[in-house]
Coordinates of C-alpha atoms in Angstrom, one line a residue:
X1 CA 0.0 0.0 0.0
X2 CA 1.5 3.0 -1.0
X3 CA 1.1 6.8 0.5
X4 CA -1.3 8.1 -2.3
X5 CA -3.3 5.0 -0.9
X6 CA -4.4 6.4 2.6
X7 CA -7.6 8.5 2.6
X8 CA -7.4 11.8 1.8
X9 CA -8.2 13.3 5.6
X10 CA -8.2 12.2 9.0
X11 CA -9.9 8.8 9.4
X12 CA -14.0 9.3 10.8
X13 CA -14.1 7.2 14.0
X14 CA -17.2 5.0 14.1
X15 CA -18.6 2.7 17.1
X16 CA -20.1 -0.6 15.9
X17 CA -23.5 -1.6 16.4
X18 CA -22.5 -4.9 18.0
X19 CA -18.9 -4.9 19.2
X20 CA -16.7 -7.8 19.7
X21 CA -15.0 -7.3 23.0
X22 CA -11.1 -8.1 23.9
X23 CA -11.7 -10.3 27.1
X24 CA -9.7 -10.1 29.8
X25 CA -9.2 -11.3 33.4
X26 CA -10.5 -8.1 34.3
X27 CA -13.9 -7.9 31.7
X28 CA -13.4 -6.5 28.7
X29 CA -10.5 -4.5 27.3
X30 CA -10.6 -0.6 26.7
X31 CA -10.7 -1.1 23.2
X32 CA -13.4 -2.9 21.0
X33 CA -12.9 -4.3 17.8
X34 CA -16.1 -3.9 15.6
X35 CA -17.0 -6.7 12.9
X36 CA -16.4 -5.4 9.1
X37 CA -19.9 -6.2 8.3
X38 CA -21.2 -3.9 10.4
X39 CA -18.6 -1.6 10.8
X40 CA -18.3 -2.0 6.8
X41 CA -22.1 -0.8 6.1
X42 CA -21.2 3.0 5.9
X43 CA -18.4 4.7 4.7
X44 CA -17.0 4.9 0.7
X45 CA -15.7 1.6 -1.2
X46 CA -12.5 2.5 0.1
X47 CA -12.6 2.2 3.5
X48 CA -15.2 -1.1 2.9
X49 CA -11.7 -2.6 0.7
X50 CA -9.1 -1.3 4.1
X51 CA -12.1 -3.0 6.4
X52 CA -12.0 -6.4 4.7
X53 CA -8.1 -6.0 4.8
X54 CA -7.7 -6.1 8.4
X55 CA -7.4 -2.3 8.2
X56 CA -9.6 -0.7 10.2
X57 CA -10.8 2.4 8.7
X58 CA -10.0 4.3 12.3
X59 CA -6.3 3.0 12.2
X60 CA -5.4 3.8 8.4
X61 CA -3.1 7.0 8.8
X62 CA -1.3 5.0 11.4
X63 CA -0.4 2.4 9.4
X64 CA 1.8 5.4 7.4
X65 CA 2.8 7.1 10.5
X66 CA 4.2 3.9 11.7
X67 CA 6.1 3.5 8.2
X68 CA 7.7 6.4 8.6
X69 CA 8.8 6.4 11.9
X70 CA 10.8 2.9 11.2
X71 CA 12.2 5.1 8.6
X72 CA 14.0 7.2 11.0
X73 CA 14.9 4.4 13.4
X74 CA 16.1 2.5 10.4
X75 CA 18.2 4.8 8.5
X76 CA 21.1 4.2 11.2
X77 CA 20.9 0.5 10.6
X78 CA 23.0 -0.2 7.9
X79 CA 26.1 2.0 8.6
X80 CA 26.3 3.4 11.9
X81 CA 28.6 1.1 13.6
X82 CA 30.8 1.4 10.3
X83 CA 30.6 5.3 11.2
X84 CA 31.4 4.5 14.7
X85 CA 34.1 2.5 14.0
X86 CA 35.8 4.9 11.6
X87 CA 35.5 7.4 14.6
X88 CA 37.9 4.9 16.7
X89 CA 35.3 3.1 18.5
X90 CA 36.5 -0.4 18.7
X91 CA 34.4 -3.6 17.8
X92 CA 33.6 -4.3 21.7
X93 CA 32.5 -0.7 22.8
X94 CA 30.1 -1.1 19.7
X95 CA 28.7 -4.2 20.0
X96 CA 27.9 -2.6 23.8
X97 CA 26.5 0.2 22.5
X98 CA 24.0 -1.8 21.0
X99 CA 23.9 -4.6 23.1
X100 CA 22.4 -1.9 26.1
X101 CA 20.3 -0.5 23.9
X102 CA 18.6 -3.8 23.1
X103 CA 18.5 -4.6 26.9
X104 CA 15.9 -1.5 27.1
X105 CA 14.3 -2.2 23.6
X106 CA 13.5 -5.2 25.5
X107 CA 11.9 -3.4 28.5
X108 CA 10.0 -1.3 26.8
X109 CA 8.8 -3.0 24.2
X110 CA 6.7 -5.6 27.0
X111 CA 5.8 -2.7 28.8
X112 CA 4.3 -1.0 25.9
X113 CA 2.1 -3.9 25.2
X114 CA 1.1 -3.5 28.9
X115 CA 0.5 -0.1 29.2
X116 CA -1.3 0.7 26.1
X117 CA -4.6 -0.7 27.9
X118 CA -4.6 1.9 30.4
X119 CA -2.6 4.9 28.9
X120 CA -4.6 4.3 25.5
X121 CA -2.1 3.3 22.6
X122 CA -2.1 6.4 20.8
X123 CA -0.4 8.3 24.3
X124 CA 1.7 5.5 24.3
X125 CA 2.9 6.1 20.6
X126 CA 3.5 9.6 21.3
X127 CA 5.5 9.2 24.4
X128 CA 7.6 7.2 22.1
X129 CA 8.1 9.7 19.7
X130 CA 8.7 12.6 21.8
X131 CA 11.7 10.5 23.9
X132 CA 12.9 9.0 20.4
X133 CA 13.7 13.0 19.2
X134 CA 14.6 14.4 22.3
X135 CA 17.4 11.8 23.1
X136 CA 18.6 11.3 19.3
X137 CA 19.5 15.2 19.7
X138 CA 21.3 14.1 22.8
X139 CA 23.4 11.3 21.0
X140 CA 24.4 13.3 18.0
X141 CA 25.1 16.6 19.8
X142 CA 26.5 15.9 23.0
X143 CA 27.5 11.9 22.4
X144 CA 28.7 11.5 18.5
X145 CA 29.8 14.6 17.4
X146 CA 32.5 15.2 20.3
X147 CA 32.7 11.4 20.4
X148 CA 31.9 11.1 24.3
X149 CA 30.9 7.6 24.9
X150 CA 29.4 7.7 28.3
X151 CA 26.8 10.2 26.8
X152 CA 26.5 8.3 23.6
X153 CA 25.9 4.8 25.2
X154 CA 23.3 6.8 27.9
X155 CA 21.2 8.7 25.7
X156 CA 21.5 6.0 23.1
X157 CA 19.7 3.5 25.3
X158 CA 17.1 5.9 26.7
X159 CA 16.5 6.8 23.2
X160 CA 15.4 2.9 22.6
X161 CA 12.3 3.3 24.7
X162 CA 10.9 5.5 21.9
X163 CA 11.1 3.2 19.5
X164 CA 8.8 0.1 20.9
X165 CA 6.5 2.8 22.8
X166 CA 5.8 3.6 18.9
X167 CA 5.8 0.6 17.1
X168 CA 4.8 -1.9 19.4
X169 CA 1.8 0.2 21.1
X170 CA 0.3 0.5 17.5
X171 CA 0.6 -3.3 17.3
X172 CA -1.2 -3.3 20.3
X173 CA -3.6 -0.8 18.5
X174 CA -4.5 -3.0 15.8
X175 CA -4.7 -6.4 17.7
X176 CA -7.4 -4.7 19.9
X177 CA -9.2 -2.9 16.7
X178 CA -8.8 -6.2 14.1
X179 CA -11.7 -8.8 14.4
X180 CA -10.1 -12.2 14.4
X181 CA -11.3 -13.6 11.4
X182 CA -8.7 -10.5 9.6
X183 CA -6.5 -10.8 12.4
X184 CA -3.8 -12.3 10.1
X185 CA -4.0 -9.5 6.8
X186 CA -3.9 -7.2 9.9
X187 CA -0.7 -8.0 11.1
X188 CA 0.5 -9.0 7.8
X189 CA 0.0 -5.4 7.2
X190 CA 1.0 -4.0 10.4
X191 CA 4.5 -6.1 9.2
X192 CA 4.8 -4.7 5.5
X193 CA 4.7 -1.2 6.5
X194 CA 7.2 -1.6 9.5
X195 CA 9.7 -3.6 7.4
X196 CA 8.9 -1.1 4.4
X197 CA 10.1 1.7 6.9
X198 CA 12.7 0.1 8.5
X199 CA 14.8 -1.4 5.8
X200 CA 13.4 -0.6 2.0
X201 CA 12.7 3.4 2.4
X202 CA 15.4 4.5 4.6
X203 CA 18.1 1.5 3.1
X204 CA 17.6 3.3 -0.3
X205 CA 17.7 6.4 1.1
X206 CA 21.0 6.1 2.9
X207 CA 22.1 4.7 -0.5
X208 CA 21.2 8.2 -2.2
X209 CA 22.3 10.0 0.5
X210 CA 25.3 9.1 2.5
X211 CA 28.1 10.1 0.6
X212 CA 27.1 13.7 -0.7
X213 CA 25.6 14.2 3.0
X214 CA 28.3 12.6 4.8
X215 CA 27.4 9.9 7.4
X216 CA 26.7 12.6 10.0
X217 CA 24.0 14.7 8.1
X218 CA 22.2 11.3 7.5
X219 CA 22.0 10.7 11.1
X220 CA 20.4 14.2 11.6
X221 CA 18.3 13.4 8.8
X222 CA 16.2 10.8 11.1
X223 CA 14.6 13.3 13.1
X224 CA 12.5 15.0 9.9
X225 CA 11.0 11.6 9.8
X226 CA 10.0 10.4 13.1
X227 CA 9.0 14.0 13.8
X228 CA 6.6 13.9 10.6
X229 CA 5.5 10.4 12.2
X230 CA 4.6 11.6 15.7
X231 CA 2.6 14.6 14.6
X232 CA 0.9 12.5 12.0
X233 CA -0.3 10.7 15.5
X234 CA -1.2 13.4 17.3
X235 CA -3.3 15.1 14.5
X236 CA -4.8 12.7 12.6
X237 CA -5.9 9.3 14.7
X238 CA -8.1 9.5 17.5
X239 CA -9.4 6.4 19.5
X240 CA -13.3 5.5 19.0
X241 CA -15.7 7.2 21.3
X242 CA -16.5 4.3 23.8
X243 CA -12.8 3.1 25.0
X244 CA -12.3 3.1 28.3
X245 CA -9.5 3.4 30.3
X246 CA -7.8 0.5 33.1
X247 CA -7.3 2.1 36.8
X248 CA -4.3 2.1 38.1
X249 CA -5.0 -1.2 39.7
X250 CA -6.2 -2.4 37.0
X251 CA -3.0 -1.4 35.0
X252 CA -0.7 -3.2 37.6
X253 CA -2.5 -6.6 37.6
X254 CA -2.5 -6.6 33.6
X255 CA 1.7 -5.8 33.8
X256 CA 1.7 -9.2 35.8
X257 CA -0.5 -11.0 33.9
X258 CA 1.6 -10.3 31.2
X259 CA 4.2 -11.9 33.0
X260 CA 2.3 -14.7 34.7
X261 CA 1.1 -15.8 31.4
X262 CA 3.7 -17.1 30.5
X263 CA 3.4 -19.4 32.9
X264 CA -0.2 -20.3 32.4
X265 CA 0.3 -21.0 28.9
X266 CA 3.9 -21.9 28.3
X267 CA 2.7 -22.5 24.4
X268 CA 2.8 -18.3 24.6
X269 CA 6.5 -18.1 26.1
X270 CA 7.6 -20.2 23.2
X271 CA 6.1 -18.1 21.2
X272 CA 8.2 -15.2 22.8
X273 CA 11.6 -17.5 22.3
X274 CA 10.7 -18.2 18.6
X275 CA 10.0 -14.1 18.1
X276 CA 13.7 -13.3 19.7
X277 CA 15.1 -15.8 17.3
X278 CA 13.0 -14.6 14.3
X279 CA 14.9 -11.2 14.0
X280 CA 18.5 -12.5 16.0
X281 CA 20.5 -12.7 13.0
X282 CA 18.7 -9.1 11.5
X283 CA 20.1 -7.4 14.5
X284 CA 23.0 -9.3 14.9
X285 CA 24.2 -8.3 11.3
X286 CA 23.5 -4.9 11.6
X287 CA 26.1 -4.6 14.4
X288 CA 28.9 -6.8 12.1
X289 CA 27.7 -7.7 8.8
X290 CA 28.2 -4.3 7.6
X291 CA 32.1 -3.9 8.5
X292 CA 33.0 -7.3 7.1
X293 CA 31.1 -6.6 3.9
X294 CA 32.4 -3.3 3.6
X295 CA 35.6 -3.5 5.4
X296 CA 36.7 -7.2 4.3
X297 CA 34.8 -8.4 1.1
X298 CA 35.6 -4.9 -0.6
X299 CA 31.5 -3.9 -1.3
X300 CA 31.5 0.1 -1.2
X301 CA 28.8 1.5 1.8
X302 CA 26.6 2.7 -1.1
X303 CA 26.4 -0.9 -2.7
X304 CA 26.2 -2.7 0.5
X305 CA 22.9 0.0 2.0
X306 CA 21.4 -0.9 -1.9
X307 CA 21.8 -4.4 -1.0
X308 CA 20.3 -3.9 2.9
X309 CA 17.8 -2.0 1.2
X310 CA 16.5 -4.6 -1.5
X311 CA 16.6 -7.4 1.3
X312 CA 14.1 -5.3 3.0
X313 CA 12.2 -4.7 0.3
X314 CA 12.0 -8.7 -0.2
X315 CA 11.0 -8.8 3.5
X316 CA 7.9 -6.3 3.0
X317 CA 6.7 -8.4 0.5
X318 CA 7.1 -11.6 2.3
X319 CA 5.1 -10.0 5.1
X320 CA 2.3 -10.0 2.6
X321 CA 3.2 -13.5 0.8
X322 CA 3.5 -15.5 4.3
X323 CA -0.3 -14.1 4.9
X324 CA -1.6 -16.4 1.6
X325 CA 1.1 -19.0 1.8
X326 CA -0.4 -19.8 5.7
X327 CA -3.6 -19.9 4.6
X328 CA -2.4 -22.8 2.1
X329 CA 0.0 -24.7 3.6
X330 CA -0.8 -24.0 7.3
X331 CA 0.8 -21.1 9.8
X332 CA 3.3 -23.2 11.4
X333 CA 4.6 -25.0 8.2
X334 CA 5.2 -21.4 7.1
X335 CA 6.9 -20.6 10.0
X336 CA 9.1 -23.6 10.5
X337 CA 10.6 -24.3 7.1
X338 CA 10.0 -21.0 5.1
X339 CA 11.6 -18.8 8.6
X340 CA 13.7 -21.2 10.3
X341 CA 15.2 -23.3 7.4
X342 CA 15.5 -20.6 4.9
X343 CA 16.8 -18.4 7.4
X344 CA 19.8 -20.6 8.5
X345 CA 20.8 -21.5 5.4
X346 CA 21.0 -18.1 4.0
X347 CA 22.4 -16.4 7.4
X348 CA 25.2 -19.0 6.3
X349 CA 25.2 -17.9 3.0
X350 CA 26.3 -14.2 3.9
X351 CA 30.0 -15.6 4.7
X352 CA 30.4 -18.3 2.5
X353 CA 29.7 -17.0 -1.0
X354 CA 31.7 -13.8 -0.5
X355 CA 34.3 -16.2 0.7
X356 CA 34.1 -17.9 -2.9
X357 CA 33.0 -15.3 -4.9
X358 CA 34.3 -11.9 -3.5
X359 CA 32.5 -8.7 -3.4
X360 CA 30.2 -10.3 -6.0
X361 CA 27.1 -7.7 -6.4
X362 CA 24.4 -9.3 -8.4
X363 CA 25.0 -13.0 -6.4
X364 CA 25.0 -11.3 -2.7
X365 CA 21.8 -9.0 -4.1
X366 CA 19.7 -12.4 -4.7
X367 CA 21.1 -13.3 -1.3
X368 CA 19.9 -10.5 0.2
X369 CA 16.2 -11.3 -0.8
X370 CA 16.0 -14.7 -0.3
X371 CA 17.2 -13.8 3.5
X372 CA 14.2 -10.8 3.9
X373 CA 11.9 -13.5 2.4
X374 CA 12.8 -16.2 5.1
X375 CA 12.5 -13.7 7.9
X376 CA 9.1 -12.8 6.7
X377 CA 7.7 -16.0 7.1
X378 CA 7.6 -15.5 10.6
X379 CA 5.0 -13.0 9.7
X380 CA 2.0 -15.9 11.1
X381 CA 3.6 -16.3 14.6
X382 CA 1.7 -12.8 15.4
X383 CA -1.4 -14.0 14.4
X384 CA -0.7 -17.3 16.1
X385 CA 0.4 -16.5 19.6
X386 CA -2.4 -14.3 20.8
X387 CA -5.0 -17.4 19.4
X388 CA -2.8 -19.4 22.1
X389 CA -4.5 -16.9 24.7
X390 CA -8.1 -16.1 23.7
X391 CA -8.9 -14.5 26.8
X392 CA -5.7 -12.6 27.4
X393 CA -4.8 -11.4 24.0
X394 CA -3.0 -7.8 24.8
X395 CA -1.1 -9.9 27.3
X396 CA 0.1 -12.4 24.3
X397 CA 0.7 -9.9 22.2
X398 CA 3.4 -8.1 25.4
X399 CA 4.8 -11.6 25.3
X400 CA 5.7 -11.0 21.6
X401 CA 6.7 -7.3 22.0
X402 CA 9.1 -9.0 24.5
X403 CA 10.4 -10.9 22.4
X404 CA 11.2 -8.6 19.8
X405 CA 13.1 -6.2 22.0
X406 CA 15.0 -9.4 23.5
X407 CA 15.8 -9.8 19.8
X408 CA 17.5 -6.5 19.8
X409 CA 19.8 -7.6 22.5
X410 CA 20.4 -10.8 22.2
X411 CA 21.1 -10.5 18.3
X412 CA 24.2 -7.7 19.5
X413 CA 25.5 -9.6 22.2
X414 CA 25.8 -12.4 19.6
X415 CA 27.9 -9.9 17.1
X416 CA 29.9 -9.2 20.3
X417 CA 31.4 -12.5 19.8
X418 CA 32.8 -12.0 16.4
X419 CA 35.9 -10.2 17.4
X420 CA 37.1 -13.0 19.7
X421 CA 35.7 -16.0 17.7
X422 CA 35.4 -14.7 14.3
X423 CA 33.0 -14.4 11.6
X424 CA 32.5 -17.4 10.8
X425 CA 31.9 -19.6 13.9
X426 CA 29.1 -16.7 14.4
X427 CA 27.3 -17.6 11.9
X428 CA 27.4 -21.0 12.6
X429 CA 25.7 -19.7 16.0
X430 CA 22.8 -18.1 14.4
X431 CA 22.0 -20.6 12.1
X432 CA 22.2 -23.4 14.6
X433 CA 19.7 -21.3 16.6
X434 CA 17.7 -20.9 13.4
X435 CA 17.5 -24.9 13.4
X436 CA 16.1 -25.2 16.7
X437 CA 13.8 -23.2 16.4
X438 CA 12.4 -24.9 13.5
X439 CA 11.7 -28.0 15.7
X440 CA 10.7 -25.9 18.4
X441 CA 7.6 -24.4 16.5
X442 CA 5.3 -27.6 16.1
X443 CA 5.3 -27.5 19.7
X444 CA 2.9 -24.5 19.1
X445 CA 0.6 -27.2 17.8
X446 CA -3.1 -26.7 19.2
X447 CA -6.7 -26.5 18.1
X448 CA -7.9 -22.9 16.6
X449 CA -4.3 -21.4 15.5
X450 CA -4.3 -22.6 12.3
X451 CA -6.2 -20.8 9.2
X452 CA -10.3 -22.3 9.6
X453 CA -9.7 -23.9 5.7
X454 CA -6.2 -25.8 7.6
X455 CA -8.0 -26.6 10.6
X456 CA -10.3 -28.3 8.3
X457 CA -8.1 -30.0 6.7
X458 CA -6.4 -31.3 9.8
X459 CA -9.1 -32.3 11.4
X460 CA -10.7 -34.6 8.8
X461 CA -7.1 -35.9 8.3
X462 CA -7.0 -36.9 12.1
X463 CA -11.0 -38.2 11.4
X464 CA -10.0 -40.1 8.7
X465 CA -6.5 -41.4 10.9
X466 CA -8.8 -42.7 14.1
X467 CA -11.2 -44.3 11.7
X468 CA -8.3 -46.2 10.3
X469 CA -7.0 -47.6 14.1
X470 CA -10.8 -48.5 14.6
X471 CA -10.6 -50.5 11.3
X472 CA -7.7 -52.1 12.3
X473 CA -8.6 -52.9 15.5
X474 CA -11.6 -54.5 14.9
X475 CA -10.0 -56.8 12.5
X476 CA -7.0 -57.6 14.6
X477 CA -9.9 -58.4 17.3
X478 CA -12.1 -60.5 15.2
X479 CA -8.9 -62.3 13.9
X480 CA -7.8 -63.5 17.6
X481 CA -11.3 -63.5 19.4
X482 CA -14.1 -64.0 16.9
X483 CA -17.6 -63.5 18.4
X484 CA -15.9 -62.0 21.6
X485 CA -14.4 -58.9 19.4
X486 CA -15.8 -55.7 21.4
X487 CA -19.9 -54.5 19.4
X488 CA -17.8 -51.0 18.6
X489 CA -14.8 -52.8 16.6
X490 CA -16.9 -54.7 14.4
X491 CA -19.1 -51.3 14.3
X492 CA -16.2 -49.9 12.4
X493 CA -15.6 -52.8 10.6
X494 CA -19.0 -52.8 9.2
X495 CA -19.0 -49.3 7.7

């Protein structure tokens, strides 16, 4: 969905007719999600077509808002620890840098699944925004620019609550607004214009950019975007008329239950662990991959941000793709072999055909988009984890956000081993992790996460399975007892 595709004015909030309410332990959640065909009856074709997309009508200019905000978060991505490292920074004060500011990605992005029932997601998002400017400033004026690490790594990892606040309290946004029936286009969507913003937009744009601006003025340039971003919030989405707010009391019990949770359903913390590994390797490069591709293989920073870029852009579409492919071939199959196989294979890829090919554009360019494609088929785990928790779904979806900021940290921390094992055993690392967590994800396995034309599918396939042991034994019974086999074996014998 492009820009020119968003409707023309601030988005007309409605209040269905016959809500579906977001249970909770507490009642109902502050936020109702209507069904499309009611909440589809009025309004143009338009925002019918958005409604039947998992778009709700009420959420469309954040949806763009969000896109451009990952803009400004990602255009650092692909080339800032080459910048710090030209500066004199070595590898480990780097891979720290990053490494802290993942610890508080981490933080805040389970607290912002967890506070956007009682602050409201949209005050969530622009707390985000307002912290993410404020402390970039910070970094590049007082930390970067006279090269003071104590203030770079501080207002660095204060900056990284602004990031989830935004992005993660507007996932909370649509999971509470998106009938479940859409639930999977929603977040397929919510996906595409993250990834779109994060890598595609601002990887091209550093491409353009960087040199004639210098890698400084690109930095600076960040803050045009997420500043657009948070005023597109505070002007142009409102919540419905109708959504309550949690008391305080009522706030503190939902931060545990976001905790406890995972305890009650342990199916949802493994969905957590699957979502840190998902995006490991994504971090994890942007911290190394980038010198050694630069630095080692002999790709130019312009050819390698085109090549980050274009990865990306293979990733938005996936976020789509994955979406269709689910519905086909099942959410978990999706997940396993298309994210976890693909993945490790192609994480291994990164070092081993530069290492027989060199700085080989076109062959590391196809590698690049068969990698965004693999990480895009984990697209279905957000769909799938809050259907493990019906009744706690906000609390689900903090167990995801969770796991997305643990991803920040943990996928550092891993590139903070390459300068004392190398690059290759690293990668060895993040594939093998890749490989569990292909096996790991049919333990998700339960009734009602699948697609309903899957569920289907699997459930006359274990129909037809049982009435095959019944066939059998009834025979095997009649063959040893005769008249004494049991009525129900030769039942199932007899049909």
């Amino acid at each position: 969905m492009s820009p020119e595709g968003v409707p023309q004015g601030p988005a007309s909030p409605h209040v269905s007719g016959s809500p579906q309410e977001l249970a909770s332990p507490q009642g109902p959640g502050p936020f109702h999600h209507p069904d499309p065909a009611s909440s589809s009856a009025g309004g143009s074709a338009f925002a019918r077509l958005l409604d039947r997309q998992g778009i709700s009508r009420t959420l469309a200019w954040g949806f763009l808002a969000l896109m451009l905000f990952m803009v400004g978060d990602g255009i650092e991505l692909s080339f800032l620890s080459n910048h710090l490292t030209e500066l004199g920074f070595g590898g480990g004060r780097v891979a720290l840098l990053f490494t802290t500011y993942g610890i508080v990605v981490a933080v805040a992005a389970w607290l912002a699944g967890a506070l956007a029932e009682s602050w409201g997601p949209r005050r969530v998002m622009l707390a985000g925004g307002i912290i993410w400017i404020v402390f970039e400033v910070v970094f590049l004026l007082l930390g970067v620019m006279p090269g003071n690490y104590p203030v770079m790594i501080l207002a660095y990892s204060v900056r990284a609550v602004g990031y989830p606040f935004f992005a993660y309290g507007f996932l909370v946004w649509v999971t509470m607004e998106t009938p479940d029936r859409v639930m999977g286009k929603a977040v397929g969507w919510y996906w595409f214009f993250n990834a779109m913003g994060l890598g595609v937009i601002s990887g091209y744009f550093v491409a353009i950019v960087v040199e004639p601006w210098g890698a400084l003025g690109t930095l600076w340039s960040s803050l045009v975007f997420v500043a657009l971003a948070t005023l597109m919030v505070a002007v142009l989405i409102r919540s419905r008329p109708g959504a309550s707010r949690m008391s305080r009391e009522q706030t503190v019990r939902g931060l545990v239950t976001s905790v406890t949770i995972m305890a009650e359903r342990p199916k949802v913390a493994l969905g957590g662990l699957l979502r840190i590994i998902n995006t490991m390797s994504y971090y994890s490069f942007a911290v190394f991959l980038g010198v050694y591709m630069v630095g080692t293989v002999g790709f130019s920073q312009a050819q390698w941000s085109s090549i980050w870029g274009t990865m990306l852009f293979a990733n938005v579409l996936a976020n789509v793709i994955s979406g269709y492919a689910s519905d086909l071939c099942g959410r978990l199959n999706v997940i396993a072999w298309g994210g976890g196989f693909a993945t490790a294979i192609t994480v291994l890829g990164f070092y081993y055909v530069p290492q027989g090919l060199g700085a080989n554009y076109p062959v590391v360019l196809v590698l690049g988009i068969v990698y965004g494609l693999a990480l895009g088929m984990y697209v279905p785990l957000s769909a799938v984890v809050p259907l493990l928790a019906p009744q706690n779904k906000a609390a689900a979806v903090a167990v995801l956000n969770l796991g997305a900021g643990l991803s920040n940290f943990v996928g550092p921390a891993i590139a903070g081993l390459v300068p004392l094992m190398g690059v290759a055993p690293v990668v060895w690392v993040l594939a093998a992790i890749y490989l569990v967590g292909l096996f790991l994800t049919f333990l998700l396995r339960e009734p009602g996460i699948e697609a309903p034309r899957i569920e289907r599918k699997r459930t006359s396939a274990e129909g037809i399975t049982s009435s095959g042991r019944a066939h059998a034994a009834g025979a095997e019974a009649i063959a040893s007892g005769g008249a004494g086999a049991p009525a129900e074996a030769k039942s199932a014998l007899r049909q």
